mmCIF file with all atom_site columns, C-alpha atoms in Angstrom:
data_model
loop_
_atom_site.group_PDB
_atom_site.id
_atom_site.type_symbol
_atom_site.label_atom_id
_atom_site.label_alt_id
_atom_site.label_comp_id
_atom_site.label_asym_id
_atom_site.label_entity_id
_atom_site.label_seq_id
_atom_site.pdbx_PDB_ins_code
_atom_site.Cartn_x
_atom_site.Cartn_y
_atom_site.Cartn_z
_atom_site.occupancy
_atom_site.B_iso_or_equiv
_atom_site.pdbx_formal_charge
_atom_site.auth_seq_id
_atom_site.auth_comp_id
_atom_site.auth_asym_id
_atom_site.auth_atom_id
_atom_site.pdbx_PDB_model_num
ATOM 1   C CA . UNK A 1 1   ? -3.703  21.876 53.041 1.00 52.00 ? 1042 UNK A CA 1
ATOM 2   C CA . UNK A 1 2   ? -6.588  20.164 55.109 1.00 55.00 ? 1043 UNK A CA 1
ATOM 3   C CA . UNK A 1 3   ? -9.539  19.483 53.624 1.00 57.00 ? 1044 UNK A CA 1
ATOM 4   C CA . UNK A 1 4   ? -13.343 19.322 55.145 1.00 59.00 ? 1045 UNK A CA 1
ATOM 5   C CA . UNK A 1 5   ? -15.412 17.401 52.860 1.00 59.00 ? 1046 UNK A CA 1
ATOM 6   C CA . UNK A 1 6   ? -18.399 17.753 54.727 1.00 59.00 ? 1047 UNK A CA 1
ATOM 7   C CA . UNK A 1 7   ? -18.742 21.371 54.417 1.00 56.00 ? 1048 UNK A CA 1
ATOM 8   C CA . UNK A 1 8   ? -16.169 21.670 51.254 1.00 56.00 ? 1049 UNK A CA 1
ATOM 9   C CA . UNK A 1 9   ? -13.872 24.212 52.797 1.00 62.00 ? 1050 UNK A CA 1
ATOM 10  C CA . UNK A 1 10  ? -10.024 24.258 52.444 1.00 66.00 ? 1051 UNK A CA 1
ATOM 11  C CA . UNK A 1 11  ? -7.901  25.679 55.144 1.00 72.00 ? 1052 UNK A CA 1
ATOM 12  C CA . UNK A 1 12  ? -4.392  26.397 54.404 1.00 75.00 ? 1053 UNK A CA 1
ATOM 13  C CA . UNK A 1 13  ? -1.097  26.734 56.907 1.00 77.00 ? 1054 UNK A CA 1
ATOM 14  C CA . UNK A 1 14  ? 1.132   29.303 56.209 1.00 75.00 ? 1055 UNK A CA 1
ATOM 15  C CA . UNK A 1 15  ? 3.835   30.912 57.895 1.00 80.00 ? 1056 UNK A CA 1
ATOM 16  C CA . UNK A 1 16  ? 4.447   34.668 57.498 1.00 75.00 ? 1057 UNK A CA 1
ATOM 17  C CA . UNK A 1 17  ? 7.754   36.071 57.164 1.00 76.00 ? 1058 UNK A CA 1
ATOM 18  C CA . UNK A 1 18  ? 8.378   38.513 59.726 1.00 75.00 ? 1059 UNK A CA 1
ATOM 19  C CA . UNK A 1 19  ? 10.268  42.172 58.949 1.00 71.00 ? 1060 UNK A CA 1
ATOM 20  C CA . UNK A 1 20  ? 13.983  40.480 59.732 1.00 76.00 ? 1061 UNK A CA 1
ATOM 21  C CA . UNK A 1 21  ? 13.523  37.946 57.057 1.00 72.00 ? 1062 UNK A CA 1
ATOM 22  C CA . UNK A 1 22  ? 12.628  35.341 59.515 1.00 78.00 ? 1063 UNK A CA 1
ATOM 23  C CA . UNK A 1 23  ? 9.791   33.265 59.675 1.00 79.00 ? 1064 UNK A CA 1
ATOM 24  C CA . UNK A 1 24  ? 6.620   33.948 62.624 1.00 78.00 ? 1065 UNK A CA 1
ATOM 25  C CA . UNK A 1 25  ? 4.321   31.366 63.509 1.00 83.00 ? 1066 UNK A CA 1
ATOM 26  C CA . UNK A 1 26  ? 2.158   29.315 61.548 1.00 81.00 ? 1067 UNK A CA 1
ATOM 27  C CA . UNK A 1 27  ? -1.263  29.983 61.313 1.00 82.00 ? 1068 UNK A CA 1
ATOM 28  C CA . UNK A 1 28  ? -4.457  28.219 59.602 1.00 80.00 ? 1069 UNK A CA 1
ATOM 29  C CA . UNK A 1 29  ? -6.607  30.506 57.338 1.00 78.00 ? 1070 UNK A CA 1
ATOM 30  C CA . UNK A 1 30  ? -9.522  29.696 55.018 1.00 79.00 ? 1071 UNK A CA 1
ATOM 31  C CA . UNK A 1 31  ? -8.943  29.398 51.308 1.00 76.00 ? 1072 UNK A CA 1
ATOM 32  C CA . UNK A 1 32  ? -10.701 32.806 50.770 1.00 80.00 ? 1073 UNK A CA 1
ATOM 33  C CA . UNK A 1 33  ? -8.268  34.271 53.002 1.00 83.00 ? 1074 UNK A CA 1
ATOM 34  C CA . UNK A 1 34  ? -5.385  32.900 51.879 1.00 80.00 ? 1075 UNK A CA 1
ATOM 35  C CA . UNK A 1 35  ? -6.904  33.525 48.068 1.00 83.00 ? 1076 UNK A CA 1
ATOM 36  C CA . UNK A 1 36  ? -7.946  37.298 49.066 1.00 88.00 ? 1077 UNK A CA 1
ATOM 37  C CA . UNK A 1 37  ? -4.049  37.915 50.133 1.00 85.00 ? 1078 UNK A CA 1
ATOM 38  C CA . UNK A 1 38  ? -2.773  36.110 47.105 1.00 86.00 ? 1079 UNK A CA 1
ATOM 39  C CA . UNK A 1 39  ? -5.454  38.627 44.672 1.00 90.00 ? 1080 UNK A CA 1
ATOM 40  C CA . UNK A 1 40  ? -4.281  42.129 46.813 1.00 90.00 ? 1081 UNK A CA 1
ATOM 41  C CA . UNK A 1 41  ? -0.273  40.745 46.482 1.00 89.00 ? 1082 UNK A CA 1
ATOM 42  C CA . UNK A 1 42  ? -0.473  40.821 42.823 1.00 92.00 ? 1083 UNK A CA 1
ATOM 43  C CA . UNK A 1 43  ? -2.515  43.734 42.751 1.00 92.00 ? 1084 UNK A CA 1
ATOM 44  C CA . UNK A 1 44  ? 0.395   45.897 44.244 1.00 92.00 ? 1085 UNK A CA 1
ATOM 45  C CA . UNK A 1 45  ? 3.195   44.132 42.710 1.00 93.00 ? 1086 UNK A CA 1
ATOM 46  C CA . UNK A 1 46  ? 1.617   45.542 39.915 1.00 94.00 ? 1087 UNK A CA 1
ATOM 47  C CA . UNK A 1 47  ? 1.134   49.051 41.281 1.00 93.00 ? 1088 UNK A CA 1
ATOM 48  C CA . UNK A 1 48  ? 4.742   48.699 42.296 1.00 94.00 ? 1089 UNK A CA 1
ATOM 49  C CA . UNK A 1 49  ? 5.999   47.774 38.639 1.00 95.00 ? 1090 UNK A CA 1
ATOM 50  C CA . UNK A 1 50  ? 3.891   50.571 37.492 1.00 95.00 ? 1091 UNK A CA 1
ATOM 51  C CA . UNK A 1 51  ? 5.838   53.195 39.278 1.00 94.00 ? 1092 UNK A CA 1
ATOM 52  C CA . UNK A 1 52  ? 9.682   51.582 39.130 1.00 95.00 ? 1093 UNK A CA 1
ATOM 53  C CA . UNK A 1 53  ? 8.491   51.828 35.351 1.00 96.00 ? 1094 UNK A CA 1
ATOM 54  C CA . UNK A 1 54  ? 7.673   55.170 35.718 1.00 94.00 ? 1095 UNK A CA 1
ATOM 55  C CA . UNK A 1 55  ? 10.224  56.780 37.331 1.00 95.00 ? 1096 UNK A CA 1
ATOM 56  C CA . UNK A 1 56  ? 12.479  54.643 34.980 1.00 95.00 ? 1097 UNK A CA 1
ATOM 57  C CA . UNK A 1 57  ? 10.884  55.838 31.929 1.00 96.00 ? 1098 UNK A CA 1
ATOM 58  C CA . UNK A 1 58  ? 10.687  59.518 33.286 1.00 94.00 ? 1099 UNK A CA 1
ATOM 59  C CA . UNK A 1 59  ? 13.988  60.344 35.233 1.00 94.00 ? 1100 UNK A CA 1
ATOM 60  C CA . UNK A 1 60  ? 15.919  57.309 33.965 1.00 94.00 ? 1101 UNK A CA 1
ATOM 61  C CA . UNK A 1 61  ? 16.363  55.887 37.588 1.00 95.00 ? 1102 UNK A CA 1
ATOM 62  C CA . UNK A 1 62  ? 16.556  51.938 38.442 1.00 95.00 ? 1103 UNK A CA 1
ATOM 63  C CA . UNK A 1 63  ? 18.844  49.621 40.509 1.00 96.00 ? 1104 UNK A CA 1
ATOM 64  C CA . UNK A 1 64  ? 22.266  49.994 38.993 1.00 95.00 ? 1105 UNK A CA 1
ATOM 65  C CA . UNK A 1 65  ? 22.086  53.934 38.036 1.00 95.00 ? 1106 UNK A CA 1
ATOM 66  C CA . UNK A 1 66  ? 24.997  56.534 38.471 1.00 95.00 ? 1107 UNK A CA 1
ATOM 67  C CA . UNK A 1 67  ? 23.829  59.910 40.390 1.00 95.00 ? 1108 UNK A CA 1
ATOM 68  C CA . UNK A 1 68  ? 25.328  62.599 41.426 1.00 94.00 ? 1109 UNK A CA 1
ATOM 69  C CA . UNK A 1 69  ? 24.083  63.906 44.829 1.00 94.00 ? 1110 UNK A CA 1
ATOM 70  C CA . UNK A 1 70  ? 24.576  67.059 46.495 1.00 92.00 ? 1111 UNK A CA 1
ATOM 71  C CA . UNK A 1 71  ? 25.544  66.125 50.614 1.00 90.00 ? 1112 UNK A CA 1
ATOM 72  C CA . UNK A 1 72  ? 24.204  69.405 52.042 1.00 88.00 ? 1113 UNK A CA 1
ATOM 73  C CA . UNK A 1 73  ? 25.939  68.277 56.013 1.00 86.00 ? 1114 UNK A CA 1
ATOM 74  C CA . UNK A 1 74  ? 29.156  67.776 54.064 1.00 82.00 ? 1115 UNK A CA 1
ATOM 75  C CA . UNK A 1 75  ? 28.596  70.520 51.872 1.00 85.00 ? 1116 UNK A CA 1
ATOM 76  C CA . UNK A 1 76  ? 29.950  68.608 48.517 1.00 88.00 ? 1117 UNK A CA 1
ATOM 77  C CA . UNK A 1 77  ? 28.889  66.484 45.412 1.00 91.00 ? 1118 UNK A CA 1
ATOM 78  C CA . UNK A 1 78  ? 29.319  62.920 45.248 1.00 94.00 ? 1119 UNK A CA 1
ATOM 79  C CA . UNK A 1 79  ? 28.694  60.408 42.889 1.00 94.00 ? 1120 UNK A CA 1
ATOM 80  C CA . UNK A 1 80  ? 26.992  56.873 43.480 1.00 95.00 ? 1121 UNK A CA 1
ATOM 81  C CA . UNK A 1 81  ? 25.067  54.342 42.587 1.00 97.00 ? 1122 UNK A CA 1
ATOM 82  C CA . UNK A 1 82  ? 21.147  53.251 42.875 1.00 97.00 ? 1123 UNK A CA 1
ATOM 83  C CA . UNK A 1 83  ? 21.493  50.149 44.847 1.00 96.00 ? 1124 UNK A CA 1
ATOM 84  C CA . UNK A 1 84  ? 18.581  48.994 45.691 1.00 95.00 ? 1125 UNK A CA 1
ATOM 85  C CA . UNK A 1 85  ? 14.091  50.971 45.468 1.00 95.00 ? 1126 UNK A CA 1
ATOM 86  C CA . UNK A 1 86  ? 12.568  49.836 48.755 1.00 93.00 ? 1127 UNK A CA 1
ATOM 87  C CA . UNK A 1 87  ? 8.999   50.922 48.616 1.00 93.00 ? 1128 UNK A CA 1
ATOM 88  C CA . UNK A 1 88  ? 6.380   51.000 51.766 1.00 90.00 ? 1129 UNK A CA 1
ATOM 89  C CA . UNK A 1 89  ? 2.594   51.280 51.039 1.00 89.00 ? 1130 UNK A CA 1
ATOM 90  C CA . UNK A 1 90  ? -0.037  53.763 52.308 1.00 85.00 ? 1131 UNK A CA 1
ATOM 91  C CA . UNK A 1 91  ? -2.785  51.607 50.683 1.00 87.00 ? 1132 UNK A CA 1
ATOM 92  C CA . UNK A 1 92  ? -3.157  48.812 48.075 1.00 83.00 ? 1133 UNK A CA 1
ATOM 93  C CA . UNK A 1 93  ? -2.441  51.903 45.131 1.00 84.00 ? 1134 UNK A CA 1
ATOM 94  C CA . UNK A 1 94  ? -0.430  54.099 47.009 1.00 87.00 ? 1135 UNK A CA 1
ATOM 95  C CA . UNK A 1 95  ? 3.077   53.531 47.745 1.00 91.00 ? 1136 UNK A CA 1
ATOM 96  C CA . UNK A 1 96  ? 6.085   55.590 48.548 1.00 93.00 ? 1137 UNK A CA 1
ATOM 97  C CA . UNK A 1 97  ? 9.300   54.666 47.132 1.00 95.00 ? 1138 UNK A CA 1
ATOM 98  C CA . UNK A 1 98  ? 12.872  54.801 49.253 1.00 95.00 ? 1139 UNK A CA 1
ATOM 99  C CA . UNK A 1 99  ? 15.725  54.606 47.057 1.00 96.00 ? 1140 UNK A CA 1
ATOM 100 C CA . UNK A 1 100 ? 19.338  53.589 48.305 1.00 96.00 ? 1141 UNK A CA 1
ATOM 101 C CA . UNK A 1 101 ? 22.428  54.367 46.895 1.00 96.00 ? 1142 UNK A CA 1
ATOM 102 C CA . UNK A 1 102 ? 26.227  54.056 47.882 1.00 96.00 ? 1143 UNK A CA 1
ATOM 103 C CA . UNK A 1 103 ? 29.322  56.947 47.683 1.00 95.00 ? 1144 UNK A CA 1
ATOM 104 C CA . UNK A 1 104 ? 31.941  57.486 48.263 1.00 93.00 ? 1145 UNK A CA 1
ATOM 105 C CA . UNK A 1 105 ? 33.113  60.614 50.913 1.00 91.00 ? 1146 UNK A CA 1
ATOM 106 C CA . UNK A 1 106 ? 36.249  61.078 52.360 1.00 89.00 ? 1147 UNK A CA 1
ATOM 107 C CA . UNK A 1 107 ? 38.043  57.450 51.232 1.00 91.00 ? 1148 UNK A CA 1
ATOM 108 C CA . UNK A 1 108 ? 35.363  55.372 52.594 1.00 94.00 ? 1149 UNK A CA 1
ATOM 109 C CA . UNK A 1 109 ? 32.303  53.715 51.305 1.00 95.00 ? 1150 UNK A CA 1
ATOM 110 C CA . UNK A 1 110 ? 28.977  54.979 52.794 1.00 94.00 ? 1151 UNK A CA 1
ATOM 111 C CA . UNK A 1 111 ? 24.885  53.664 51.970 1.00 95.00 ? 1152 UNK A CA 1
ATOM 112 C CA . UNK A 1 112 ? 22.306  56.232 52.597 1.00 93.00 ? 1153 UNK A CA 1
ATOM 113 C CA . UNK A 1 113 ? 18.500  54.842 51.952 1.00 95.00 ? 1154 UNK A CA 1
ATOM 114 C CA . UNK A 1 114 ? 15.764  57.529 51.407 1.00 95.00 ? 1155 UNK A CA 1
ATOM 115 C CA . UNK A 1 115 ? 12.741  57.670 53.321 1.00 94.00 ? 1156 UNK A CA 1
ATOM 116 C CA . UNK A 1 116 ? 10.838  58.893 50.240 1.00 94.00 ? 1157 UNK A CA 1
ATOM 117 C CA . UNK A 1 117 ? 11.541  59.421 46.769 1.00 95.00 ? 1158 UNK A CA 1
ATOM 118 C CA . UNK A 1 118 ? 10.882  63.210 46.825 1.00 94.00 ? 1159 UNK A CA 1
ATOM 119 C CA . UNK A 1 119 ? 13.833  63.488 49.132 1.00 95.00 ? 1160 UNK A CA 1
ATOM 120 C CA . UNK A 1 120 ? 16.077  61.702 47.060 1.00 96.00 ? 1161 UNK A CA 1
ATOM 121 C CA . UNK A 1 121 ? 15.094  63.433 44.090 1.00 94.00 ? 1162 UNK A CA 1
ATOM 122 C CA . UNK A 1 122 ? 15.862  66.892 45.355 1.00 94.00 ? 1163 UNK A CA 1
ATOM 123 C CA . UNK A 1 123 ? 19.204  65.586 46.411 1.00 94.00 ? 1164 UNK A CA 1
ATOM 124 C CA . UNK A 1 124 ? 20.060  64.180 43.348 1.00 94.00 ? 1165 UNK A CA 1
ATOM 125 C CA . UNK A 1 125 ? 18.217  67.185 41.036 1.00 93.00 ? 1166 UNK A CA 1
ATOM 126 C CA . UNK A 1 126 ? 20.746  69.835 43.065 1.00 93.00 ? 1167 UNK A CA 1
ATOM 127 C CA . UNK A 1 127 ? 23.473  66.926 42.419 1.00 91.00 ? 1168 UNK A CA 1
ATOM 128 C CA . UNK A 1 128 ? 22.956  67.133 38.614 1.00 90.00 ? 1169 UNK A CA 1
ATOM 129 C CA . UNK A 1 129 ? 23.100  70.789 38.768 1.00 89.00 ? 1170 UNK A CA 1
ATOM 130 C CA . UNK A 1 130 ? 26.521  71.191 40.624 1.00 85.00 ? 1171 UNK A CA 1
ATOM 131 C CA . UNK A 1 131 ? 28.232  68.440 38.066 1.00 82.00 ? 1172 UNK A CA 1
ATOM 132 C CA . UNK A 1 132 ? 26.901  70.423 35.290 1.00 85.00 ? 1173 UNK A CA 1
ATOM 133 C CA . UNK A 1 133 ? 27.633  74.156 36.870 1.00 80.00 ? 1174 UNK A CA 1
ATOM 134 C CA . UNK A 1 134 ? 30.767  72.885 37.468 1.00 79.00 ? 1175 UNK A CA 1
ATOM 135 C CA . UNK A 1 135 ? 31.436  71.210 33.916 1.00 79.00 ? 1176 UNK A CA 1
ATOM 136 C CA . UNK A 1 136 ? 30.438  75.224 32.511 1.00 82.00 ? 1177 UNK A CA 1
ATOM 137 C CA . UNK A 1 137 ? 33.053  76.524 34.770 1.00 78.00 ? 1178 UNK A CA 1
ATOM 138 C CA . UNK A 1 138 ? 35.694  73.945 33.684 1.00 78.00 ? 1179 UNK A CA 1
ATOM 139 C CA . UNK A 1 139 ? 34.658  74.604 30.193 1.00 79.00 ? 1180 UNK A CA 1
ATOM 140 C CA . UNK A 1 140 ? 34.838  78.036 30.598 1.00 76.00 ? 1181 UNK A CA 1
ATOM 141 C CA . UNK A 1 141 ? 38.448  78.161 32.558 1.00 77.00 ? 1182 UNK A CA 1
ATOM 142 C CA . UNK A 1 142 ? 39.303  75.903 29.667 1.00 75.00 ? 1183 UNK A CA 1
ATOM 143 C CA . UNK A 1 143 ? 38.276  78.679 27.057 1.00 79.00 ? 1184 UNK A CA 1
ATOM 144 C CA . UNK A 1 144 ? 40.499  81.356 28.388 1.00 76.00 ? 1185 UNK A CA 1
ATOM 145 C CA . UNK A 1 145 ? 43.944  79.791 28.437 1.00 78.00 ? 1186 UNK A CA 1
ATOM 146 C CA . UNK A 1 146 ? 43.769  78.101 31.935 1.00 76.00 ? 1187 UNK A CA 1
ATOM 147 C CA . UNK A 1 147 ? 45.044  74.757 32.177 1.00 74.00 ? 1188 UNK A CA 1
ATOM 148 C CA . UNK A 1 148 ? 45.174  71.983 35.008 1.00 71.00 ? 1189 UNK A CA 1
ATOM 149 C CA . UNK A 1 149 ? 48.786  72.683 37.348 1.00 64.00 ? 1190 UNK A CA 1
#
């Protein structure tokens, strides 16, 4: 922090981290800069708690939850797990959130991130319905006599 007494202004180096986690160059900004950035960061952290909380609240989706998800190229069902909600923002109150999750196909483990949470949710709505078509079926097949062998 360097101060000016003269003209009472407060310049602040910072460094920015850059999108592969490392850090860019420094660079001097005034205080209102610097205090600006600060004021718009919490302001969409908060926008971005506000929808995790929604789509928590309303389809019971957050970092560790099961889904099932219908694999339309591989024509099948799988089940995973929410690993991780990346988000991107439009503006400071719009944001679109990218959910990843991990499966299992075929013996090995695979990671598929979302590029928006529509996407994922159609995936995963179809996903629910085959488990629960196919629990009717079972159900059903169970009903009549048949039994697994």
């Amino acid at each position: 922090i360097f101060w000016n007494f003269d003209d009472i202004v407060v310049d602040i180096e910072l460094v920015r981290r850059v999108a592969d986690g490392l850090q860019g160059k420094s660079e001097i900004l005034p205080y209102n800069i610097v205090r600006s950035m600060l004021d718009t960061g919490r302001e969409a952290q908060i926008v971005l708690d506000e929808r995790l909380k929604g789509i928590k609240e309303s389809d019971n989706i957050e970092v560790g939850s099961e889904v099932d998800l219908w694999l339309e190229e591989a024509g099948t069902n799988v089940h995973g797990v929410v690993k991780g909600i990346g988000h991107r923002f439009a503006s400071l109150h719009s944001l679109e959130l990218c959910p990843t999750v991990t499966y299992e196909l075929e013996g090995k483990e695979k990671t598929e991130t979302f590029n928006d949470y529509d996407s994922f949710l159609a995936v995963w709505k179809k996903g629910k319905f085959v488990v629960e078509h196919q629990k009717e079926l079972w159900a059903d097949a169970h009903q009549h006599g048949v039994r697994p062998g």
